Coordinates of C-alpha atoms in Angstrom, one line a residue:
X12 CA 20.2 -50.2 8.0
X13 CA 18.7 -46.6 9.0
X14 CA 18.8 -44.4 6.6
X15 CA 18.3 -40.4 7.7
X16 CA 15.4 -38.7 6.4
X17 CA 14.9 -36.9 3.8
X18 CA 14.2 -32.6 3.4
X19 CA 11.4 -32.6 0.7
X20 CA 11.8 -29.5 -1.6
X21 CA 9.5 -27.0 -3.1
X22 CA 9.9 -25.5 -6.8
X23 CA 12.1 -22.8 -5.1
X24 CA 14.4 -25.1 -3.5
X25 CA 12.7 -24.1 -0.5
X26 CA 12.1 -26.9 1.9
X27 CA 8.9 -28.3 1.5
X28 CA 6.4 -27.5 4.1
X29 CA 3.2 -30.0 5.3
X30 CA 0.1 -29.2 5.6
X31 CA 0.4 -29.0 9.3
X32 CA 3.4 -26.0 8.7
X33 CA 1.6 -23.9 6.0
X34 CA -1.8 -23.9 8.6
X35 CA 0.3 -22.9 11.1
X36 CA 1.9 -20.2 9.4
X37 CA -1.7 -19.2 8.5
X38 CA -3.0 -19.0 11.4
X39 CA -0.2 -17.3 12.9
X40 CA -0.4 -14.0 9.9
X41 CA -1.1 -10.7 10.9
X42 CA -3.4 -11.6 8.0
X43 CA -5.2 -13.7 9.2
X44 CA -5.3 -12.5 13.3
X45 CA -7.1 -9.0 12.1
X46 CA -9.6 -10.9 10.0
X47 CA -10.2 -13.5 13.2
X48 CA -10.5 -10.3 15.7
X49 CA -12.6 -8.2 12.8
X50 CA -14.7 -10.7 13.3
X51 CA -15.4 -11.3 17.3
X52 CA -15.9 -7.6 17.2
X53 CA -18.5 -7.8 14.5
X54 CA -20.1 -10.5 16.7
X55 CA -19.9 -8.6 20.3
X56 CA -21.5 -5.8 17.8
X57 CA -24.6 -8.5 17.1
X58 CA -24.6 -9.7 20.1
X59 CA -25.1 -6.2 21.3
X60 CA -28.0 -5.7 18.7
X61 CA -29.6 -9.5 19.1
X62 CA -29.8 -8.0 22.9
X63 CA -32.0 -5.3 22.0
X64 CA -33.8 -6.9 19.3
X65 CA -34.9 -10.1 21.6
X66 CA -35.9 -7.5 24.7
X67 CA -37.6 -5.0 22.2
X68 CA -39.4 -8.2 20.4
X69 CA -40.2 -10.0 24.0
X70 CA -42.0 -6.7 25.4
X71 CA -43.6 -5.9 22.0
X72 CA -45.0 -9.9 22.0
X73 CA -45.9 -9.5 25.6
X74 CA -47.8 -5.8 24.7
X75 CA -49.7 -8.0 22.1
X76 CA -50.4 -10.9 24.1
X77 CA -52.1 -8.2 26.5
X78 CA -54.2 -6.6 24.2
X79 CA -55.4 -9.3 22.5
X80 CA -56.7 -10.9 25.6
X81 CA -58.2 -7.5 26.9
X82 CA -60.0 -6.9 24.1
X83 CA -61.7 -11.0 23.7
X84 CA -61.8 -10.3 27.3
X85 CA -64.0 -6.8 26.8
X86 CA -65.7 -8.4 23.6
X87 CA -67.4 -11.3 25.9
X88 CA -68.2 -8.5 28.8
X89 CA -70.2 -7.0 26.2
X90 CA -71.5 -9.9 24.9
X91 CA -73.1 -10.6 28.8
X92 CA -74.2 -7.1 28.6
X93 CA -76.6 -7.5 25.4
X94 CA -77.5 -10.8 25.4
X95 CA -77.2 -12.2 29.6
X96 CA -75.5 -15.2 30.7
X97 CA -77.1 -17.9 28.5
X98 CA -75.2 -15.3 25.3
X99 CA -72.7 -15.5 26.7
X100 CA -72.2 -19.1 27.4
X101 CA -73.1 -19.8 24.0
X102 CA -70.2 -17.2 22.1
X103 CA -67.9 -19.2 24.7
X104 CA -68.6 -22.3 23.2
X105 CA -68.3 -21.6 19.9
X106 CA -65.4 -19.6 20.2
X107 CA -63.6 -23.2 21.8
X108 CA -65.5 -25.1 19.0
X109 CA -64.2 -23.2 15.9
X110 CA -60.8 -21.4 17.6
X111 CA -60.6 -18.2 15.1
X112 CA -58.3 -16.2 17.2
X113 CA -55.7 -19.4 18.0
X114 CA -55.2 -21.7 20.6
X115 CA -57.0 -19.4 23.3
X116 CA -58.9 -20.4 26.7
X117 CA -61.9 -19.7 28.2
X118 CA -63.3 -19.7 31.8
X119 CA -66.9 -18.3 33.1
X120 CA -67.3 -19.5 36.2
X121 CA -70.5 -18.4 38.4
X122 CA -70.1 -16.9 41.5
X123 CA -70.0 -20.0 43.8
X124 CA -67.1 -20.9 41.7
X125 CA -69.3 -23.3 39.4
X126 CA -67.6 -23.6 36.0
X127 CA -70.7 -22.9 33.3
X128 CA -68.0 -23.1 30.7
X129 CA -64.7 -23.0 29.2
X130 CA -61.8 -25.3 28.8
X131 CA -59.7 -24.1 31.9
X132 CA -60.5 -25.6 35.5
X133 CA -61.9 -23.2 37.9
X134 CA -59.6 -21.1 40.2
X135 CA -59.7 -18.0 42.2
X136 CA -61.1 -14.4 40.3
X137 CA -58.6 -12.1 39.3
X138 CA -59.6 -8.5 36.7
X139 CA -57.0 -7.9 34.9
X140 CA -53.6 -9.7 34.0
X141 CA -52.2 -12.9 36.1
X142 CA -49.8 -15.6 34.6
X143 CA -50.8 -18.6 35.9
X144 CA -50.3 -22.6 36.0
X145 CA -54.0 -23.9 36.0
X146 CA -54.9 -27.3 38.3
X147 CA -55.5 -30.1 37.0
X148 CA -56.1 -33.8 38.1
X149 CA -54.8 -35.3 34.7
X150 CA -51.4 -35.1 33.9
X151 CA -49.8 -33.1 30.6
X152 CA -48.1 -35.8 28.3
X153 CA -44.7 -34.1 28.2
X154 CA -45.0 -34.3 32.6
X155 CA -44.5 -30.4 32.6
X156 CA -47.7 -27.9 33.4
X157 CA -48.5 -25.2 30.6
X158 CA -47.9 -21.9 32.1
X159 CA -50.7 -19.5 30.8
X160 CA -50.9 -15.7 30.6
X161 CA -54.8 -14.0 31.3
X162 CA -57.3 -11.2 31.6
X163 CA -59.4 -11.8 33.9
X164 CA -63.2 -9.5 34.4
X165 CA -65.8 -9.9 37.2
X166 CA -68.8 -9.3 35.0
X167 CA -72.0 -7.6 36.1
X168 CA -74.1 -10.2 37.9
X169 CA -70.8 -11.7 39.5
X170 CA -69.5 -13.5 37.5
X171 CA -65.6 -15.0 36.6
X172 CA -64.6 -14.0 33.1
X173 CA -60.9 -15.5 32.1
X174 CA -59.3 -15.3 28.9
X175 CA -55.9 -16.7 28.6
X176 CA -53.2 -17.9 25.9
X177 CA -50.2 -20.0 26.1
X178 CA -47.6 -18.4 27.6
X179 CA -45.2 -20.7 25.7
X180 CA -46.1 -18.9 22.5
X181 CA -43.3 -16.1 23.8
X182 CA -41.0 -19.2 25.3
X183 CA -40.6 -20.1 21.6
X184 CA -39.9 -16.9 20.4
X185 CA -37.0 -16.1 22.0
X186 CA -36.0 -19.3 21.9
X187 CA -35.7 -19.0 17.5
X188 CA -33.9 -15.6 18.0
X189 CA -31.1 -16.8 20.2
X190 CA -30.6 -20.2 17.8
X191 CA -31.4 -18.1 15.1
X192 CA -28.0 -15.5 17.0
X193 CA -26.5 -19.2 17.4
X194 CA -27.1 -20.1 13.8
X195 CA -25.7 -16.8 12.4
X196 CA -22.5 -16.2 15.2
X197 CA -21.2 -19.5 13.9
X198 CA -21.6 -19.5 10.7
X199 CA -20.6 -16.0 10.8
X200 CA -17.2 -17.1 12.8
X201 CA -16.9 -19.8 10.5
X202 CA -17.1 -17.9 7.6
X203 CA -14.0 -15.2 9.2
X204 CA -12.0 -18.6 9.7
X205 CA -12.1 -19.0 6.5
X206 CA -11.5 -16.1 5.0
X207 CA -9.0 -15.7 7.1
X208 CA -7.0 -18.7 6.1
X209 CA -7.4 -17.6 2.3
X210 CA -6.5 -14.2 2.8
X211 CA -3.7 -15.4 4.9
X212 CA -2.5 -17.5 2.3
X213 CA -2.4 -15.0 -0.3
X214 CA -0.9 -12.6 1.5
X215 CA 1.9 -15.8 2.9
X216 CA 1.7 -16.4 -0.5
X217 CA 3.4 -12.6 -1.6
X218 CA 4.9 -13.0 1.2
X219 CA 6.8 -15.7 0.0
X220 CA 7.4 -14.5 -3.3
X221 CA 9.4 -10.9 -1.5
X222 CA 11.6 -14.0 0.3
X223 CA 12.4 -15.8 -2.4
X224 CA 13.1 -13.0 -4.8
X225 CA 15.0 -11.9 -1.6
X226 CA 16.9 -15.0 -1.5
X227 CA 17.8 -14.8 -5.0
X228 CA 19.1 -11.4 -4.9
X229 CA 21.2 -12.8 -1.7
X230 CA 23.3 -15.5 -4.4
X231 CA 23.9 -12.6 -6.4
X232 CA 21.2 -12.4 -9.0
X233 CA 20.4 -8.1 -9.0
X234 CA 17.8 -8.4 -11.9
X235 CA 15.8 -10.5 -10.3
X236 CA 12.5 -8.4 -8.9
X237 CA 9.1 -9.4 -7.8
X238 CA 6.1 -10.4 -9.4
X239 CA 3.1 -8.0 -9.2
X240 CA -0.4 -9.0 -9.3
X241 CA -1.7 -5.8 -11.1
X242 CA -4.1 -5.2 -8.2
X243 CA -2.6 -1.8 -7.3
X244 CA -3.7 -2.5 -3.9
X245 CA -0.9 -1.8 -0.7
X246 CA 1.3 -5.1 -1.3
X247 CA 1.7 -4.1 -5.8
X248 CA 2.7 -0.3 -4.6
X249 CA 4.4 -1.8 -1.9
X250 CA 6.5 -4.1 -4.2
X251 CA 6.3 -1.3 -6.5
X252 CA 8.8 0.2 -4.7
X253 CA 11.0 -1.9 -4.0
X254 CA 11.6 -2.9 -7.1
X255 CA 12.3 0.6 -8.0
X256 CA 14.5 0.7 -4.8
X257 CA 16.1 -2.6 -6.6
X258 CA 16.2 -1.5 -10.2
X259 CA 18.0 1.7 -8.2
X260 CA 20.3 -0.6 -6.8
X261 CA 21.3 -2.7 -9.8
X262 CA 22.4 0.7 -11.4
X263 CA 24.6 1.8 -8.3
X264 CA 25.9 -1.8 -8.3
X265 CA 26.4 -1.6 -12.2
X266 CA 27.8 1.9 -12.2
X267 CA 30.8 0.5 -9.4
X268 CA 31.1 -2.9 -11.6
X269 CA 32.4 -0.3 -14.3
X270 CA 34.2 2.0 -12.6
X271 CA 36.2 -0.4 -11.0
X272 CA 37.1 -1.8 -14.7
X273 CA 37.4 2.2 -15.7
X274 CA 39.6 2.9 -13.6
X275 CA 41.4 -0.4 -14.0
X276 CA 41.9 -0.4 -17.8
X277 CA 41.7 4.1 -18.2
X278 CA 44.0 4.4 -15.6
X279 CA 46.6 2.4 -16.7
X280 CA 48.2 4.3 -19.1
X281 CA 48.5 7.4 -16.9
X282 CA 49.7 5.7 -14.0
X283 CA 52.3 3.5 -17.1
X284 CA 53.0 6.3 -18.0
X285 CA 54.3 7.9 -14.7
X286 CA 56.0 5.0 -13.6
X287 CA 58.3 5.1 -17.4
X288 CA 59.6 8.8 -16.7
X289 CA 60.5 8.0 -13.6
X290 CA 62.5 5.1 -14.3
X291 CA 63.6 7.1 -17.6
X292 CA 64.8 9.8 -15.2
X293 CA 66.4 7.2 -12.9
X294 CA 68.0 5.7 -15.9
X295 CA 69.1 7.8 -18.1
X296 CA 69.4 12.1 -16.2
X297 CA 72.7 13.1 -15.6
X298 CA 71.8 16.4 -15.0
X299 CA 69.6 18.5 -12.8
X300 CA 67.8 19.8 -15.2
X301 CA 67.0 16.9 -16.2
X302 CA 66.2 15.4 -13.1
X303 CA 63.8 18.1 -12.9
X304 CA 62.2 18.3 -16.5
X305 CA 61.3 14.7 -15.1
X306 CA 59.7 15.6 -11.2
X307 CA 57.8 18.0 -13.0
X308 CA 56.6 15.3 -15.5
X309 CA 55.9 12.7 -12.6
X310 CA 53.9 16.2 -10.8
X311 CA 51.7 16.8 -13.9
X312 CA 50.8 13.3 -14.1
X313 CA 50.5 12.8 -10.6
X314 CA 48.3 16.3 -11.1
X315 CA 45.6 14.6 -13.3
X316 CA 45.3 11.5 -11.6
X317 CA 44.3 13.2 -8.5
X318 CA 42.6 15.2 -10.7
X319 CA 40.1 12.0 -12.2
X320 CA 40.0 11.0 -8.8
X321 CA 38.5 13.9 -7.6
X322 CA 35.5 13.8 -10.8
X323 CA 35.5 10.4 -9.7
X324 CA 34.7 10.8 -5.8
X325 CA 32.6 14.1 -6.7
X326 CA 30.2 12.2 -9.1
X327 CA 29.9 9.2 -6.3
X328 CA 28.8 11.7 -3.5
X329 CA 26.1 13.4 -5.7
X330 CA 25.2 10.5 -7.2
X331 CA 24.9 9.7 -3.3
X332 CA 22.0 13.1 -2.8
X333 CA 24.4 14.4 0.5
X334 CA 23.7 17.7 -1.2
X335 CA 20.0 17.5 -0.8
X336 CA 20.0 18.7 2.4
X337 CA 22.1 21.9 0.7
X338 CA 19.4 22.8 -1.9
X339 CA 18.1 26.6 -1.9
X340 CA 16.3 29.0 -4.3
X341 CA 18.6 29.5 -7.1
X342 CA 17.8 32.1 -9.7
X343 CA 19.1 30.6 -12.9
X344 CA 18.5 33.2 -15.2
X345 CA 21.8 34.9 -13.8
X346 CA 23.7 32.2 -12.5
X347 CA 23.8 31.1 -16.6
X348 CA 24.3 34.5 -18.0
X349 CA 27.2 35.3 -15.1
X350 CA 28.8 31.8 -17.0
X351 CA 28.1 33.2 -20.5
X352 CA 30.2 36.4 -19.5
X353 CA 32.1 34.4 -18.1
X354 CA 33.5 32.1 -20.5
X355 CA 33.2 34.8 -23.8
X356 CA 37.1 35.8 -23.4
X357 CA 37.6 32.2 -23.7
X358 CA 35.4 31.5 -26.0
X359 CA 37.0 35.2 -28.4
X360 CA 40.7 33.8 -27.6
X361 CA 39.8 30.1 -29.2
X362 CA 38.3 32.1 -32.2
X363 CA 35.1 30.7 -31.1
X364 CA 31.1 33.0 -30.6
X365 CA 29.4 32.1 -27.7
X366 CA 26.1 33.7 -28.5
X367 CA 23.5 33.9 -25.0
X368 CA 19.5 33.6 -25.2
X369 CA 18.4 33.6 -21.4
X370 CA 15.2 34.9 -20.3
X371 CA 14.9 36.7 -17.1
X372 CA 12.8 35.5 -13.8
X373 CA 14.0 31.6 -13.8
X374 CA 14.2 30.5 -10.4
X375 CA 15.0 26.3 -9.7
X376 CA 15.6 25.0 -5.8
X377 CA 18.9 22.8 -5.8
X378 CA 23.1 24.0 -4.9
X379 CA 24.2 26.8 -7.1
X380 CA 27.7 25.6 -7.4
X381 CA 26.7 22.3 -8.7
X382 CA 24.3 24.7 -11.2
X383 CA 27.1 27.0 -11.8
X384 CA 29.8 23.2 -12.5
X385 CA 27.2 21.5 -14.7
X386 CA 26.6 24.9 -17.1
X387 CA 30.2 25.0 -17.5
X388 CA 31.1 22.0 -18.3
X389 CA 28.4 21.9 -21.1
X390 CA 30.3 25.5 -22.2
X391 CA 33.3 24.2 -21.8
X392 CA 33.0 21.1 -24.0
X393 CA 31.3 22.8 -26.7
X394 CA 34.4 25.3 -26.7
X395 CA 37.0 22.5 -26.4
X396 CA 35.6 20.2 -29.1
X397 CA 34.6 22.1 -31.9
X398 CA 36.8 23.6 -34.8
X399 CA 37.7 27.8 -34.8
X400 CA 35.2 30.0 -35.7
X401 CA 32.6 27.7 -34.6
X402 CA 29.2 29.0 -33.1
X403 CA 28.1 27.6 -29.3
X404 CA 25.3 29.2 -28.2
X405 CA 23.5 28.8 -24.3
X406 CA 19.7 29.3 -24.0
X407 CA 17.4 29.3 -21.2
X408 CA 14.2 29.6 -21.5
X409 CA 10.4 29.1 -20.0
X410 CA 8.8 25.4 -20.8
X411 CA 5.0 25.1 -20.6
X412 CA 6.1 23.2 -17.5
X413 CA 9.4 24.4 -15.6
X414 CA 12.5 25.4 -18.2
X415 CA 14.7 24.3 -21.0
X416 CA 18.7 25.2 -20.6
X417 CA 20.2 24.4 -24.3
X418 CA 24.4 24.4 -24.8
X419 CA 24.3 23.7 -28.6
X420 CA 27.2 23.9 -31.3
X421 CA 27.3 23.5 -35.1
X422 CA 30.5 21.0 -35.7
X423 CA 31.3 18.2 -35.9
X424 CA 28.3 16.4 -33.7
X425 CA 28.8 13.1 -32.1
X426 CA 27.2 9.9 -33.7
X427 CA 24.0 9.0 -33.1
X428 CA 24.7 5.3 -31.7
X429 CA 27.5 6.9 -29.0
X430 CA 24.3 9.7 -27.9
X431 CA 24.5 7.1 -24.7
X432 CA 27.7 5.8 -24.3
X433 CA 29.5 9.3 -23.7
X434 CA 27.4 9.4 -20.6
X435 CA 29.3 6.6 -19.5
X436 CA 32.4 7.5 -17.2
X437 CA 36.0 7.4 -18.9
X438 CA 34.4 7.4 -22.6
X439 CA 35.9 9.7 -25.2
X440 CA 35.4 9.9 -28.6
X441 CA 38.4 8.6 -30.5
X442 CA 38.6 12.1 -32.2
X443 CA 38.9 13.5 -28.7
X444 CA 41.6 11.1 -27.8
X445 CA 44.1 13.5 -28.6
X446 CA 42.8 16.4 -26.4
X447 CA 42.8 16.7 -22.3
X448 CA 40.9 15.5 -20.5
X449 CA 39.0 12.3 -18.7
X450 CA 35.7 11.6 -19.9
X451 CA 33.8 12.6 -16.8
X452 CA 32.6 15.8 -17.8
X453 CA 29.5 14.6 -19.8
X454 CA 28.6 11.6 -17.0
X455 CA 28.8 14.8 -13.9
X456 CA 26.7 17.1 -15.4
X457 CA 24.3 13.8 -16.0
X458 CA 25.0 13.0 -11.9
X459 CA 24.0 16.7 -11.2
X460 CA 21.1 16.6 -13.7
X461 CA 19.8 13.1 -11.6
X462 CA 20.3 15.0 -8.5
X463 CA 18.2 18.2 -9.5
X464 CA 15.5 16.0 -11.1
X465 CA 16.1 17.1 -14.6
X466 CA 16.2 15.2 -17.7
X467 CA 19.0 15.1 -20.2
X468 CA 19.4 14.8 -23.8
X469 CA 21.7 14.6 -27.1
X470 CA 20.2 16.5 -30.2
X471 CA 21.8 16.0 -33.3
X472 CA 21.1 19.5 -35.1
X473 CA 23.2 18.6 -38.4
X474 CA 25.5 20.4 -38.2
X475 CA 26.8 20.0 -34.5
X476 CA 25.3 19.0 -31.5
X477 CA 22.8 19.8 -28.7
X478 CA 22.5 19.4 -25.1
X479 CA 19.2 19.9 -23.6
X480 CA 18.5 19.8 -20.1
X481 CA 15.2 20.2 -18.8
X482 CA 12.5 20.4 -15.9

C-alpha cells in the first residue's frame, strides 16, 4: 500500500525547501543578479584594460628587442672597425660561448656568402630589422622551426653581420598575459558568483523574516515585529519604518477595539434610559403635558447620544490626519487670547478666576478651528471640574525650541495613577460621573495635539492640575 508523500516543514511552520529550490531562489534574487551584473561589467572593464596592457606591453617588448639587437650590431661593427675581421670573429665567438646578453644569435658572413662565424645558417644579406625563420637541414626537436627577429648590417669590407633573438619570447609574454587575464577573469567571476550567492542568501533570509512576520500578523498577532540586525543599512531602515507602521496599525486597531468595547458599555446606559423613558410614557402618560415631557426627555437623551457619536467621528477623522492638507499659518497668540476673552464671562458666572499670560508673535502651522477646539476643551474642563472660587490659568510662552501652552488650575487635580487613563475614550473620574459629559474631551485634545505633532502631558501642581502642550 503506497503512502502519500510527506511535506517537510521548517521551524516556522513553512514548508521546508530543498537545496535545489533554495539555490534556484538565490539565483533568481535581485541581489544575485545585481552582483553578477557588476561582475560582468567589471570583467568588461578589465578586458578593455587587458587589451591596452597587451598592446602596450607587446609594443614595448618589440621596441626593447629592436633596441638591444641594434645596439649589439653597432657595437660589433665598431669592433670590426677597430680590430678588423679577425677581432670581430674572436668577439662573436666569445659572445656565443658565454651568452652574457641572453639567447642571442650571431652570423658573420663573408662577401661571397661564406659563413665565417656564428650559430645561424647563411642567408641573403638584409640591412635593418628583419623577421625570419632560419633555413636548416636538421629538423627541430619539436617539429617546428624557431622564428627569429634580427638586425643586419653590411660592414665596410662587404661582410654581412646579423644579430638575432628568438621572437617566441614575445609570443611567450603575450601568452602569459592572456593566461593571467583568463585566470583573473575566472577567479573574479567565481568570487562574484559566490559573493552573489552569499549576499542573495542573506537578502532572502531577511525577506523571509519579513514574510514570516507578515503571516503572523495576518493570523491575528498584531504584536509581531520584524527583527533587525543593528547594521542600520537600507533594509534595517526599511524594517524600522515597517515596524513603526505596524505599531501605528496596532495602536489604531487597539483603539478601534477599545472604542467598540467602550460604546458597548458606556452607551448602554443612555440608550437604556431613553428606552425606559419611552416605555414610561407609553404606560403611564395620560395627558398631553406628560407626553410632551417624555418626548422632551427622549430628545435630550438622543441629542446627547448624537453629540457623543459626533465626537467619536471627529476624533477618528483627526487621527486619520485628513485635515493636514488644509493646514495654514496660525497666530496662536491671538487665538489663545481670543479664547480667554470668550470664556472670561463664563468663568465669572461660575465664581472662577481666569488668568491669562500669553506672549505675542507665536505662530504654528495647523488647522485654526481644531487648535481653537483644543484650547477651548482644556479651559472648559478646568472650569467645569474645579470648585467655586478656583483659579484657572491659560499661559502661552516661547520655549528654546517651539512653544509651551499650559492650562492649569488649583482644584482637586487628578491622581497620578490616572493621568494616562483620562486620555482614553469615555474614561471619567468617579467624582465626575455626576456632571454632564461623555469622557471624550481630553481624548479629542490628545488627537488634535497628535495631528499637529505636539506633545501633551499632565502635571500635578499640588494643589491642582496642569495640562502642558509643547511643540
